[in-house]
mmCIF file of C-alpha atoms in Angstrom:
data_model
loop_
_atom_site.group_PDB
_atom_site.id
_atom_site.type_symbol
_atom_site.label_atom_id
_atom_site.label_comp_id
_atom_site.label_asym_id
_atom_site.label_seq_id
_atom_site.Cartn_x
_atom_site.Cartn_y
_atom_site.Cartn_z
ATOM 1 C CA UNK A 1008 0.000 0.000 0.000
ATOM 2 C CA UNK A 1009 1.205 3.493 -0.746
ATOM 3 C CA UNK A 1010 1.688 6.055 1.949
ATOM 4 C CA UNK A 1011 -1.395 8.179 2.289
ATOM 5 C CA UNK A 1012 -1.207 11.865 2.551
ATOM 6 C CA UNK A 1013 -2.060 12.877 6.105
ATOM 7 C CA UNK A 1014 1.009 15.145 6.246
ATOM 8 C CA UNK A 1015 2.400 14.714 2.748
ATOM 9 C CA UNK A 1016 2.885 17.779 0.594
ATOM 10 C CA UNK A 1017 3.177 17.396 -3.157
ATOM 11 C CA UNK A 1018 4.904 20.693 -3.869
ATOM 12 C CA UNK A 1019 4.523 23.031 -5.634
ATOM 13 C CA UNK A 1020 0.834 22.227 -6.161
ATOM 14 C CA UNK A 1021 -1.654 22.627 -3.311
ATOM 15 C CA UNK A 1022 -1.241 19.642 -0.961
ATOM 16 C CA UNK A 1023 -4.912 18.865 -0.447
ATOM 17 C CA UNK A 1024 -5.529 18.599 -4.198
ATOM 18 C CA UNK A 1025 -2.583 16.277 -4.820
ATOM 19 C CA UNK A 1026 -3.391 14.087 -1.854
ATOM 20 C CA UNK A 1027 -7.004 13.999 -2.947
ATOM 21 C CA UNK A 1028 -6.025 12.729 -6.390
ATOM 22 C CA UNK A 1029 -3.838 9.943 -4.988
ATOM 23 C CA UNK A 1030 -6.450 8.920 -2.434
ATOM 24 C CA UNK A 1031 -9.110 8.813 -5.148
ATOM 25 C CA UNK A 1032 -6.876 6.663 -7.367
ATOM 26 C CA UNK A 1033 -6.135 4.381 -4.444
ATOM 27 C CA UNK A 1034 -9.833 3.992 -3.699
ATOM 28 C CA UNK A 1035 -10.576 3.207 -7.351
ATOM 29 C CA UNK A 1036 -7.780 0.615 -7.317
ATOM 30 C CA UNK A 1037 -9.230 -0.933 -4.158
ATOM 31 C CA UNK A 1038 -12.643 -1.318 -5.816
ATOM 32 C CA UNK A 1039 -11.180 -2.914 -8.938
ATOM 33 C CA UNK A 1040 -8.995 -5.316 -6.990
ATOM 34 C CA UNK A 1041 -11.951 -6.612 -4.990
ATOM 35 C CA UNK A 1042 -14.014 -7.128 -8.146
ATOM 36 C CA UNK A 1043 -11.208 -9.357 -9.443
ATOM 37 C CA UNK A 1044 -10.332 -11.043 -6.149
ATOM 38 C CA UNK A 1045 -13.896 -12.024 -5.284
ATOM 39 C CA UNK A 1046 -13.832 -14.843 -7.853
ATOM 40 C CA UNK A 1047 -11.118 -16.602 -5.856
ATOM 41 C CA UNK A 1048 -13.270 -16.837 -2.758
ATOM 42 C CA UNK A 1049 -15.358 -19.353 -4.677
ATOM 43 C CA UNK A 1050 -12.772 -20.996 -6.934
ATOM 44 C CA UNK A 1051 -9.806 -23.220 -5.958
ATOM 45 C CA UNK A 1052 -6.316 -21.823 -6.375
ATOM 46 C CA UNK A 1053 -5.236 -24.858 -8.367
ATOM 47 C CA UNK A 1054 -7.110 -23.233 -11.283
ATOM 48 C CA UNK A 1055 -5.158 -19.977 -11.002
ATOM 49 C CA UNK A 1056 -3.775 -19.039 -14.400
ATOM 50 C CA UNK A 1057 -6.444 -20.930 -16.340
ATOM 51 C CA UNK A 1058 -8.335 -17.792 -17.367
ATOM 52 C CA UNK A 1059 -12.085 -17.272 -17.049
ATOM 53 C CA UNK A 1060 -14.296 -19.890 -15.452
ATOM 54 C CA UNK A 1061 -15.250 -22.378 -18.192
ATOM 55 C CA UNK A 1062 -18.840 -23.080 -19.133
ATOM 56 C CA UNK A 1063 -20.297 -19.635 -18.389
ATOM 57 C CA UNK A 1064 -23.293 -18.309 -20.293
ATOM 58 C CA UNK A 1065 -25.595 -15.311 -20.413
ATOM 59 C CA UNK A 1066 -24.998 -12.473 -17.966
ATOM 60 C CA UNK A 1067 -22.322 -14.438 -16.104
ATOM 61 C CA UNK A 1068 -20.275 -14.786 -19.288
ATOM 62 C CA UNK A 1069 -20.759 -11.106 -20.150
ATOM 63 C CA UNK A 1070 -19.666 -9.981 -16.678
ATOM 64 C CA UNK A 1071 -16.676 -12.350 -16.648
ATOM 65 C CA UNK A 1072 -15.580 -11.062 -20.074
ATOM 66 C CA UNK A 1073 -15.898 -7.397 -19.021
ATOM 67 C CA UNK A 1074 -13.919 -8.042 -15.836
ATOM 68 C CA UNK A 1075 -11.259 -9.958 -17.783
ATOM 69 C CA UNK A 1076 -10.800 -7.191 -20.352
ATOM 70 C CA UNK A 1077 -11.255 -4.000 -18.346
ATOM 71 C CA UNK A 1078 -10.511 -4.875 -14.724
ATOM 72 C CA UNK A 1079 -8.336 -7.972 -14.255
ATOM 73 C CA UNK A 1080 -4.656 -7.099 -13.953
ATOM 74 C CA UNK A 1081 -5.198 -3.358 -14.380
ATOM 75 C CA UNK A 1082 -6.010 -2.457 -10.807
ATOM 76 C CA UNK A 1083 -3.201 -4.576 -9.395
ATOM 77 C CA UNK A 1084 -0.914 -2.512 -11.628
ATOM 78 C CA UNK A 1085 -2.588 0.719 -10.452
ATOM 79 C CA UNK A 1086 -2.060 -0.285 -6.817
ATOM 80 C CA UNK A 1087 1.584 -1.010 -7.587
ATOM 81 C CA UNK A 1088 2.045 2.330 -9.350
ATOM 82 C CA UNK A 1089 0.657 4.055 -6.264
ATOM 83 C CA UNK A 1090 3.031 2.069 -4.062
ATOM 84 C CA UNK A 1091 5.936 3.379 -6.126
ATOM 85 C CA UNK A 1092 4.611 6.935 -5.862
ATOM 86 C CA UNK A 1093 4.173 6.494 -2.105
ATOM 87 C CA UNK A 1094 7.740 5.220 -1.805
ATOM 88 C CA UNK A 1095 9.097 8.294 -3.569
ATOM 89 C CA UNK A 1096 7.012 10.563 -1.340
ATOM 90 C CA UNK A 1097 8.127 8.808 1.827
ATOM 91 C CA UNK A 1098 11.811 8.731 0.900
ATOM 92 C CA UNK A 1099 11.727 12.423 0.040
ATOM 93 C CA UNK A 1100 10.524 13.214 3.562
ATOM 94 C CA UNK A 1101 12.572 10.578 5.368
ATOM 95 C CA UNK A 1102 15.871 11.483 3.700
ATOM 96 C CA UNK A 1103 15.505 14.996 5.060
ATOM 97 C CA UNK A 1104 15.449 13.518 8.577
ATOM 98 C CA UNK A 1105 18.434 11.237 7.904
ATOM 99 C CA UNK A 1106 16.730 7.989 8.921
ATOM 100 C CA UNK A 1107 15.207 6.812 5.679
ATOM 101 C CA UNK A 1108 16.583 3.278 5.385
ATOM 102 C CA UNK A 1109 15.955 2.056 8.928
ATOM 103 C CA UNK A 1110 12.445 3.461 8.986
ATOM 104 C CA UNK A 1111 11.592 1.994 5.605
ATOM 105 C CA UNK A 1112 12.906 -1.469 6.530
ATOM 106 C CA UNK A 1113 10.711 -1.460 9.646
ATOM 107 C CA UNK A 1114 7.783 -0.482 7.498
ATOM 108 C CA UNK A 1115 8.412 -3.368 5.102
ATOM 109 C CA UNK A 1116 8.841 -5.867 7.939
ATOM 110 C CA UNK A 1117 5.413 -4.941 9.285
ATOM 111 C CA UNK A 1118 3.914 -5.160 5.794
ATOM 112 C CA UNK A 1119 5.427 -8.616 5.241
ATOM 113 C CA UNK A 1120 4.089 -9.904 8.574
ATOM 114 C CA UNK A 1121 0.623 -8.531 7.800
ATOM 115 C CA UNK A 1122 0.705 -10.167 4.385
ATOM 116 C CA UNK A 1123 1.630 -13.616 5.673
ATOM 117 C CA UNK A 1124 -1.022 -13.399 8.408
ATOM 118 C CA UNK A 1125 -3.572 -12.325 5.798
ATOM 119 C CA UNK A 1126 -2.709 -15.287 3.561
ATOM 120 C CA UNK A 1127 -2.877 -17.877 6.336
ATOM 121 C CA UNK A 1128 -5.854 -16.554 8.298
ATOM 122 C CA UNK A 1129 -8.142 -14.998 5.682
ATOM 123 C CA UNK A 1130 -7.223 -15.311 2.001
ATOM 124 C CA UNK A 1131 -4.364 -17.003 0.170
ATOM 125 C CA UNK A 1132 -4.192 -14.453 -2.641
ATOM 126 C CA UNK A 1133 -2.403 -11.841 -0.511
ATOM 127 C CA UNK A 1134 -0.128 -9.402 -2.357
ATOM 128 C CA UNK A 1135 1.313 -7.521 0.640
ATOM 129 C CA UNK A 1136 4.108 -10.003 1.407
ATOM 130 C CA UNK A 1137 5.245 -9.862 -2.237
ATOM 131 C CA UNK A 1138 5.124 -6.064 -2.132
ATOM 132 C CA UNK A 1139 7.346 -6.061 0.952
ATOM 133 C CA UNK A 1140 9.957 -8.227 -0.773
ATOM 134 C CA UNK A 1141 9.827 -6.289 -4.054
ATOM 135 C CA UNK A 1142 10.179 -2.996 -2.210
ATOM 136 C CA UNK A 1143 13.650 -4.050 -1.036
ATOM 137 C CA UNK A 1144 14.716 -3.784 -4.671
ATOM 138 C CA UNK A 1145 13.082 -0.382 -4.875
ATOM 139 C CA UNK A 1146 15.129 0.688 -1.870
ATOM 140 C CA UNK A 1147 18.349 -0.479 -3.557
ATOM 141 C CA UNK A 1148 17.523 1.412 -6.777
ATOM 142 C CA UNK A 1149 16.371 4.642 -5.132
ATOM 143 C CA UNK A 1150 19.530 6.509 -6.127
ATOM 144 C CA UNK A 1151 18.906 6.106 -9.861
ATOM 145 C CA UNK A 1152 17.597 8.960 -11.933
ATOM 146 C CA UNK A 1153 13.857 8.959 -12.700
ATOM 147 C CA UNK A 1154 14.586 8.152 -16.352
ATOM 148 C CA UNK A 1155 16.774 5.192 -15.365
ATOM 149 C CA UNK A 1156 14.070 3.898 -13.026
ATOM 150 C CA UNK A 1157 11.543 4.084 -15.862
ATOM 151 C CA UNK A 1158 13.868 2.276 -18.273
ATOM 152 C CA UNK A 1159 14.668 -0.521 -15.844
ATOM 153 C CA UNK A 1160 11.037 -0.898 -14.826
ATOM 154 C CA UNK A 1161 9.825 -1.208 -18.417
ATOM 155 C CA UNK A 1162 12.673 -3.575 -19.310
ATOM 156 C CA UNK A 1163 11.822 -5.909 -16.416
ATOM 157 C CA UNK A 1164 8.096 -5.816 -17.161
ATOM 158 C CA UNK A 1165 8.348 -6.441 -20.894
ATOM 159 C CA UNK A 1166 11.211 -8.899 -20.448
ATOM 160 C CA UNK A 1167 9.282 -11.112 -18.040
ATOM 161 C CA UNK A 1168 6.308 -11.366 -20.354
ATOM 162 C CA UNK A 1169 8.603 -11.992 -23.316
ATOM 163 C CA UNK A 1170 10.028 -14.933 -21.373
ATOM 164 C CA UNK A 1171 6.503 -16.111 -20.674
ATOM 165 C CA UNK A 1172 5.641 -16.006 -24.378
ATOM 166 C CA UNK A 1173 8.869 -17.855 -25.123
ATOM 167 C CA UNK A 1174 7.841 -20.455 -22.577
ATOM 168 C CA UNK A 1175 4.533 -20.883 -24.398
ATOM 169 C CA UNK A 1176 6.387 -21.477 -27.655
ATOM 170 C CA UNK A 1177 8.677 -23.984 -25.907
ATOM 171 C CA UNK A 1178 5.643 -25.898 -24.664
ATOM 172 C CA UNK A 1179 4.502 -26.267 -28.275
ATOM 173 C CA UNK A 1180 7.924 -27.235 -29.575
ATOM 174 C CA UNK A 1181 8.822 -29.470 -26.641
ATOM 175 C CA UNK A 1182 5.675 -31.001 -25.085
ATOM 176 C CA UNK A 1183 5.820 -31.548 -21.334
ATOM 177 C CA UNK A 1184 6.400 -35.209 -20.521
ATOM 178 C CA UNK A 1185 3.711 -36.576 -18.265
ATOM 179 C CA UNK A 1186 1.484 -33.531 -18.762
ATOM 180 C CA UNK A 1187 -1.705 -35.591 -18.627
ATOM 181 C CA UNK A 1188 -0.722 -37.084 -15.267
ATOM 182 C CA UNK A 1189 0.123 -33.667 -13.874
ATOM 183 C CA UNK A 1190 -3.176 -32.303 -15.160
ATOM 184 C CA UNK A 1191 -5.117 -35.132 -13.541
ATOM 185 C CA UNK A 1192 -3.331 -34.516 -10.256
ATOM 186 C CA UNK A 1193 -4.082 -30.782 -10.480
ATOM 187 C CA UNK A 1194 -7.785 -31.501 -11.070
ATOM 188 C CA UNK A 1195 -7.904 -33.815 -8.046
ATOM 189 C CA UNK A 1196 -6.167 -31.203 -5.880
ATOM 190 C CA UNK A 1197 -8.605 -28.512 -7.037
ATOM 191 C CA UNK A 1198 -11.630 -30.678 -6.220
ATOM 192 C CA UNK A 1199 -10.224 -31.528 -2.789
ATOM 193 C CA UNK A 1200 -9.441 -27.871 -2.019
ATOM 194 C CA UNK A 1201 -12.907 -26.743 -3.134
ATOM 195 C CA UNK A 1202 -14.505 -29.293 -0.815
ATOM 196 C CA UNK A 1203 -12.476 -28.012 2.143
ATOM 197 C CA UNK A 1204 -13.248 -24.340 1.497
ATOM 198 C CA UNK A 1205 -16.934 -25.067 0.938
ATOM 199 C CA UNK A 1206 -17.517 -27.315 3.956
ATOM 200 C CA UNK A 1207 -14.552 -27.157 6.330
ATOM 201 C CA UNK A 1208 -14.198 -25.515 9.699
ATOM 202 C CA UNK A 1209 -11.717 -22.743 10.468
ATOM 203 C CA UNK A 1210 -8.898 -25.163 11.350
ATOM 204 C CA UNK A 1211 -9.334 -27.270 8.217
ATOM 205 C CA UNK A 1212 -9.541 -24.226 5.967
ATOM 206 C CA UNK A 1213 -6.515 -22.614 7.603
ATOM 207 C CA UNK A 1214 -4.536 -25.792 6.909
ATOM 208 C CA UNK A 1215 -5.731 -25.703 3.281
ATOM 209 C CA UNK A 1216 -4.734 -22.043 3.037
ATOM 210 C CA UNK A 1217 -1.266 -22.975 4.269
ATOM 211 C CA UNK A 1218 -0.981 -25.692 1.596
ATOM 212 C CA UNK A 1219 -2.208 -23.349 -1.129
ATOM 213 C CA UNK A 1220 0.078 -20.552 0.066
ATOM 214 C CA UNK A 1221 3.112 -22.831 -0.143
ATOM 215 C CA UNK A 1222 2.010 -23.857 -3.648
ATOM 216 C CA UNK A 1223 1.629 -20.231 -4.744
ATOM 217 C CA UNK A 1224 5.014 -19.208 -3.350
ATOM 218 C CA UNK A 1225 6.531 -20.350 -6.639
ATOM 219 C CA UNK A 1226 4.630 -17.464 -8.259
ATOM 220 C CA UNK A 1227 6.810 -15.084 -6.261
ATOM 221 C CA UNK A 1228 9.585 -15.629 -8.804
ATOM 222 C CA UNK A 1229 7.382 -13.751 -11.263
ATOM 223 C CA UNK A 1230 5.253 -11.554 -8.996
ATOM 224 C CA UNK A 1231 8.095 -9.936 -7.042
ATOM 225 C CA UNK A 1232 10.128 -8.660 -10.028
ATOM 226 C CA UNK A 1233 6.871 -7.685 -11.765
ATOM 227 C CA UNK A 1234 5.826 -5.625 -8.747
ATOM 228 C CA UNK A 1235 9.281 -4.044 -8.588
ATOM 229 C CA UNK A 1236 9.012 -3.105 -12.258
ATOM 230 C CA UNK A 1237 5.726 -1.286 -11.712
ATOM 231 C CA UNK A 1238 7.020 0.326 -8.494
ATOM 232 C CA UNK A 1239 9.854 1.845 -10.523
ATOM 233 C CA UNK A 1240 7.429 3.244 -13.099
ATOM 234 C CA UNK A 1241 5.370 4.760 -10.277
ATOM 235 C CA UNK A 1242 8.473 6.272 -8.670
ATOM 236 C CA UNK A 1243 9.395 7.814 -12.025
ATOM 237 C CA UNK A 1244 5.878 9.231 -12.401
ATOM 238 C CA UNK A 1245 6.293 11.138 -9.126
ATOM 239 C CA UNK A 1246 9.982 12.068 -9.312
ATOM 240 C CA UNK A 1247 9.597 13.403 -12.849
ATOM 241 C CA UNK A 1248 7.156 15.957 -11.429
ATOM 242 C CA UNK A 1249 4.293 14.886 -13.674
ATOM 243 C CA UNK A 1250 1.843 13.429 -11.167
ATOM 244 C CA UNK A 1251 2.485 16.392 -8.863
ATOM 245 C CA UNK A 1252 1.544 18.895 -11.569
ATOM 246 C CA UNK A 1253 -0.962 17.370 -13.944
ATOM 247 C CA UNK A 1254 -2.135 20.756 -15.224
ATOM 248 C CA UNK A 1255 1.429 21.746 -16.091
ATOM 249 C CA UNK A 1256 1.980 18.468 -17.956
ATOM 250 C CA UNK A 1257 -1.399 18.194 -19.648
ATOM 251 C CA UNK A 1258 0.045 17.427 -23.146
ATOM 252 C CA UNK A 1259 2.021 14.526 -21.663
ATOM 253 C CA UNK A 1260 -1.080 12.981 -20.069
ATOM 254 C CA UNK A 1261 -3.091 13.457 -23.259
ATOM 255 C CA UNK A 1262 -0.382 11.641 -25.234
ATOM 256 C CA UNK A 1263 -0.144 8.882 -22.650
ATOM 257 C CA UNK A 1264 -3.892 8.280 -22.799
ATOM 258 C CA UNK A 1265 -3.969 8.374 -26.609
ATOM 259 C CA UNK A 1266 -1.110 5.886 -27.043
ATOM 260 C CA UNK A 1267 -1.235 3.588 -24.017
ATOM 261 C CA UNK A 1268 -4.965 2.888 -23.910
ATOM 262 C CA UNK A 1269 -5.268 1.586 -27.500
ATOM 263 C CA UNK A 1270 -2.086 -0.492 -27.158
ATOM 264 C CA UNK A 1271 -3.228 -2.076 -23.915
ATOM 265 C CA UNK A 1272 -6.732 -2.692 -25.230
ATOM 266 C CA UNK A 1273 -5.485 -4.428 -28.392
ATOM 267 C CA UNK A 1274 -3.244 -6.767 -26.380
ATOM 268 C CA UNK A 1275 -6.023 -7.492 -23.889
ATOM 269 C CA UNK A 1276 -8.612 -8.193 -26.597
ATOM 270 C CA UNK A 1277 -6.152 -10.544 -28.284
ATOM 271 C CA UNK A 1278 -5.811 -12.331 -24.943
ATOM 272 C CA UNK A 1279 -9.598 -12.560 -24.573
ATOM 273 C CA UNK A 1280 -9.914 -14.007 -28.073
ATOM 274 C CA UNK A 1281 -7.271 -16.651 -27.361
ATOM 275 C CA UNK A 1282 -8.905 -17.594 -24.083
ATOM 276 C CA UNK A 1283 -12.325 -18.240 -25.626
ATOM 277 C CA UNK A 1284 -13.490 -21.784 -24.925
ATOM 278 C CA UNK A 1285 -12.651 -24.346 -22.291
ATOM 279 C CA UNK A 1286 -8.965 -24.889 -21.501
ATOM 280 C CA UNK A 1287 -7.371 -28.300 -21.596
ATOM 281 C CA UNK A 1288 -5.699 -27.466 -18.299
ATOM 282 C CA UNK A 1289 -2.652 -25.634 -17.005
ATOM 283 C CA UNK A 1290 -0.480 -27.010 -19.805
ATOM 284 C CA UNK A 1291 -2.740 -25.658 -22.556
ATOM 285 C CA UNK A 1292 -0.336 -23.450 -24.530
ATOM 286 C CA UNK A 1293 -3.235 -21.296 -25.709
ATOM 287 C CA UNK A 1294 -3.763 -20.164 -22.138
ATOM 288 C CA UNK A 1295 -0.059 -19.476 -21.647
ATOM 289 C CA UNK A 1296 -0.099 -17.122 -24.644
ATOM 290 C CA UNK A 1297 -3.395 -15.567 -23.529
ATOM 291 C CA UNK A 1298 -2.122 -14.961 -19.997
ATOM 292 C CA UNK A 1299 1.115 -13.412 -21.276
ATOM 293 C CA UNK A 1300 -0.669 -11.043 -23.661
ATOM 294 C CA UNK A 1301 -3.130 -10.100 -20.931
ATOM 295 C CA UNK A 1302 -0.349 -9.186 -18.529
ATOM 296 C CA UNK A 1303 1.621 -7.386 -21.219
ATOM 297 C CA UNK A 1304 -1.387 -5.200 -21.982
ATOM 298 C CA UNK A 1305 -2.144 -4.402 -18.338
ATOM 299 C CA UNK A 1306 0.588 -1.781 -17.837
ATOM 300 C CA UNK A 1307 -0.115 0.395 -20.897
ATOM 301 C CA UNK A 1308 -3.870 0.128 -20.341
ATOM 302 C CA UNK A 1309 -3.459 1.170 -16.700
ATOM 303 C CA UNK A 1310 -1.141 4.063 -17.553
ATOM 304 C CA UNK A 1311 -3.675 5.266 -20.099
ATOM 305 C CA UNK A 1312 -6.420 5.011 -17.498
ATOM 306 C CA UNK A 1313 -4.335 6.938 -14.955
ATOM 307 C CA UNK A 1314 -3.807 9.660 -17.549
ATOM 308 C CA UNK A 1315 -7.559 9.959 -18.172
ATOM 309 C CA UNK A 1316 -8.342 10.043 -14.453
ATOM 310 C CA UNK A 1317 -5.629 12.607 -13.752
ATOM 311 C CA UNK A 1318 -7.042 14.825 -16.503
ATOM 312 C CA UNK A 1319 -10.585 14.320 -15.198
ATOM 313 C CA UNK A 1320 -9.427 15.390 -11.729
ATOM 314 C CA UNK A 1321 -8.624 18.840 -13.139
ATOM 315 C CA UNK A 1322 -12.328 19.485 -13.762
ATOM 316 C CA UNK A 1323 -14.884 20.121 -11.019
ATOM 317 C CA UNK A 1324 -17.260 17.398 -12.223
ATOM 318 C CA UNK A 1325 -14.570 14.760 -12.597
ATOM 319 C CA UNK A 1326 -13.091 15.624 -9.226
ATOM 320 C CA UNK A 1327 -16.514 15.392 -7.579
ATOM 321 C CA UNK A 1328 -17.076 11.891 -8.978
ATOM 322 C CA UNK A 1329 -13.605 10.645 -8.092
ATOM 323 C CA UNK A 1330 -13.746 12.118 -4.590
ATOM 324 C CA UNK A 1331 -16.379 9.503 -3.744
ATOM 325 C CA UNK A 1332 -13.600 6.873 -3.718
ATOM 326 C CA UNK A 1333 -11.125 8.905 -1.650
ATOM 327 C CA UNK A 1334 -12.234 7.909 1.899
ATOM 328 C CA UNK A 1335 -11.716 4.221 1.114
ATOM 329 C CA UNK A 1336 -8.368 5.103 -0.464
ATOM 330 C CA UNK A 1337 -7.180 6.855 2.688
ATOM 331 C CA UNK A 1338 -7.800 3.587 4.566
ATOM 332 C CA UNK A 1339 -6.635 1.265 1.789
ATOM 333 C CA UNK A 1340 -4.719 -1.192 3.997
ATOM 334 C CA UNK A 1341 -7.568 -1.592 6.483
ATOM 335 C CA UNK A 1342 -10.143 -1.912 3.711
ATOM 336 C CA UNK A 1343 -8.065 -4.384 1.677
ATOM 337 C CA UNK A 1344 -7.795 -6.770 4.617
ATOM 338 C CA UNK A 1345 -11.409 -6.179 5.656
ATOM 339 C CA UNK A 1346 -12.582 -7.225 2.189
ATOM 340 C CA UNK A 1347 -10.924 -10.611 2.665
ATOM 341 C CA UNK A 1348 -12.376 -11.076 6.137
ATOM 342 C CA UNK A 1349 -15.908 -10.271 4.967
ATOM 343 C CA UNK A 1350 -15.663 -12.453 1.848
ATOM 344 C CA UNK A 1351 -14.197 -15.399 3.756
ATOM 345 C CA UNK A 1352 -17.027 -15.218 6.301
ATOM 346 C CA UNK A 1353 -19.581 -15.209 3.500
ATOM 347 C CA UNK A 1354 -18.155 -17.875 1.181
ATOM 348 C CA UNK A 1355 -16.147 -20.296 3.342
ATOM 349 C CA UNK A 1356 -17.482 -23.261 5.273
ATOM 350 C CA UNK A 1357 -16.874 -21.674 8.715
ATOM 351 C CA UNK A 1358 -19.104 -18.752 7.693
ATOM 352 C CA UNK A 1359 -22.225 -18.648 5.536
ATOM 353 C CA UNK A 1360 -20.793 -21.360 3.240
ATOM 354 C CA UNK A 1361 -21.816 -19.618 -0.001
ATOM 355 C CA UNK A 1362 -18.906 -21.172 -1.922
ATOM 356 C CA UNK A 1363 -19.885 -21.789 -5.537
ATOM 357 C CA UNK A 1364 -23.463 -20.562 -5.185
ATOM 358 C CA UNK A 1365 -23.529 -17.089 -6.771
ATOM 359 C CA UNK A 1366 -22.670 -16.796 -10.444
ATOM 360 C CA UNK A 1367 -20.047 -14.399 -11.767
ATOM 361 C CA UNK A 1368 -22.551 -11.549 -11.930
ATOM 362 C CA UNK A 1369 -23.661 -12.196 -8.362
ATOM 363 C CA UNK A 1370 -20.074 -12.264 -7.103
ATOM 364 C CA UNK A 1371 -19.257 -8.956 -8.766
ATOM 365 C CA UNK A 1372 -22.450 -7.361 -7.431
ATOM 366 C CA UNK A 1373 -21.478 -8.542 -3.947
ATOM 367 C CA UNK A 1374 -18.025 -6.973 -4.309
ATOM 368 C CA UNK A 1375 -19.496 -3.649 -5.462
ATOM 369 C CA UNK A 1376 -21.980 -3.520 -2.575
ATOM 370 C CA UNK A 1377 -19.281 -4.313 -0.007
ATOM 371 C CA UNK A 1378 -17.036 -1.621 -1.445
ATOM 372 C CA UNK A 1379 -19.795 1.015 -1.350
ATOM 373 C CA UNK A 1380 -20.373 0.109 2.299
ATOM 374 C CA UNK A 1381 -16.631 0.504 2.900
ATOM 375 C CA UNK A 1382 -16.652 3.973 1.353
ATOM 376 C CA UNK A 1383 -19.503 5.072 3.619
ATOM 377 C CA UNK A 1384 -17.914 3.484 6.687
ATOM 378 C CA UNK A 1385 -14.544 5.053 5.844
ATOM 379 C CA UNK A 1386 -16.138 8.478 5.524
ATOM 380 C CA UNK A 1387 -17.715 8.061 8.957
ATOM 381 C CA UNK A 1388 -14.460 6.829 10.491
ATOM 382 C CA UNK A 1389 -12.278 9.586 9.030
ATOM 383 C CA UNK A 1390 -14.641 12.256 10.279
ATOM 384 C CA UNK A 1391 -13.562 11.135 13.756
ATOM 385 C CA UNK A 1392 -10.079 9.669 13.372
ATOM 386 C CA UNK A 1393 -6.950 10.695 11.477
ATOM 387 C CA UNK A 1394 -6.093 7.230 10.139
ATOM 388 C CA UNK A 1395 -7.641 3.858 9.518
ATOM 389 C CA UNK A 1396 -6.952 1.403 12.363
ATOM 390 C CA UNK A 1397 -4.263 -0.576 10.532
ATOM 391 C CA UNK A 1398 -2.750 2.564 8.987
ATOM 392 C CA UNK A 1399 -2.429 3.957 12.521
ATOM 393 C CA UNK A 1400 -0.770 0.777 13.819
ATOM 394 C CA UNK A 1401 1.503 0.648 10.773
ATOM 395 C CA UNK A 1402 2.749 4.176 11.464
ATOM 396 C CA UNK A 1403 3.255 3.395 15.132
ATOM 397 C CA UNK A 1404 5.410 0.360 14.345
ATOM 398 C CA UNK A 1405 7.252 2.195 11.556
ATOM 399 C CA UNK A 1406 8.157 5.380 13.386
ATOM 400 C CA UNK A 1407 8.482 3.896 16.860
ATOM 401 C CA UNK A 1408 6.031 6.310 18.425
ATOM 402 C CA UNK A 1409 2.272 6.293 18.707
ATOM 403 C CA UNK A 1410 0.650 8.902 16.465
ATOM 404 C CA UNK A 1411 -2.467 10.712 17.693
ATOM 405 C CA UNK A 1412 -5.544 8.863 16.524
ATOM 406 C CA UNK A 1413 -8.446 11.259 16.955
ATOM 407 C CA UNK A 1414 -8.995 14.336 14.880
ATOM 408 C CA UNK A 1415 -8.169 17.474 16.820
ATOM 409 C CA UNK A 1416 -11.800 18.554 17.023
ATOM 410 C CA UNK A 1417 -12.679 15.197 18.641
ATOM 411 C CA UNK A 1418 -9.592 14.841 20.824
ATOM 412 C CA UNK A 1419 -10.314 14.552 24.533
#
C-alpha cells in the first residue's frame, strides 16, 4: 500500500488537491482489486492461471468477459504504481530527517508480517508479502535517476512477459512429458481444495490455506520482479514531477492516454480471443499465450487510465465523482484486509458457506456492494479519526512512536 497523505505535501501544487487525487486513485484501485479477487473466494487456487471460469453463459459470461478485459490485472498494476509513488514521497521526507533506510525497513517488515497473516488466516491471494519483498529492490535502486528507473522498470516488465511467451512457444515445440498425469493430479487437488473451502471448519480451511500458500510461493519468482518493475514506473511518475503537476503536464497525459490505452486494449482483446473456450488445463499453450498477452497489456492500459483520471481530476465534475472513492483510499490497507475477512465469512465453510453458489454476476455485485459500504464506513471513520486502524498501527510500528488517533476537534 502506498503512503497516504495525512502530512504529505506534493509541492509546488496545493497539498490537499494532490493528496485527494492519490487517495481517489487508491480507492478506485481498491474497488477494482476486490471485483477481481472475489472470484477466488469461490474458486480453488489450483485453477489460477487458467483464465475465465469455463462453461459460463448469459450475464455471467458477459460480466466475466468485461472483468477480464477491463478490470483484471489493471487495478493490481494501479495499486503497484501508487506504491511506487508512495515510496518516492516517503523517501523524500525521510531522507531529510536522515533515517530513511531504517524506517523503511521497519515499514516493510510490518507489511510482510501482515501479508503472511492475511494469507494464512483470511485469504491465500495476498499481495502484501510480495510487495514487501519487491520494495527491497526499490530501496536499492532509489539513487537512480527517474529516467533510469523508468527504463529498468519497463525492461523488467516487458522482459518477463517476453520470457513467458517464449515459454509458451517452448511448450509447443517441446511437449511436457507426463502432462496428462500432472493435469489429472491438479484436477484432483482442485476438487479436494474446493470441498475443504466449501464445507470445512476454520482449522481445516486454515490448513488448506497454508498448503495453497506454499504452492503459490513459486509465483513469487514472477510476482516480485513484476511488482518491482511497476514500483519503478510509479516512482518515475512522481519524481519526474508529472503526477504532482498534472495541469502543467497536460500534453504529456493526453499523449499517454492516446497511445497507451489503445495499445493495452489491443493486447487485452487478443488475450480474450485466445482464451475463448474451455482450456485443456494448465499445460494448454493457448492459455499461456493468452495470460502473457493479458499481462503485457495491463501496464499500458493502466497508464492510459491513470492519464484519463488525472485529466478528469482537473475538472470540477470529474473531481466530484472521483472524490467519492477517496475515503476508502485513505484507509486502503484496512479496507483491503477487511474485504478478505468479509468475503471469507460469507463464502467459506466456517461462515455462511456460499462457496460456488452465486454466479459471476452475483459475485461482482457482492463486491461492489461491499465496497460502497466501505466507502460510507470510511467516511464516517475519518470524520472522527486521522487514520484507519491498521494505517495507525503501521505508522506506530514504523516510526516507533504512537501517532495521535483522533482528529483534533474530537480529541479529549
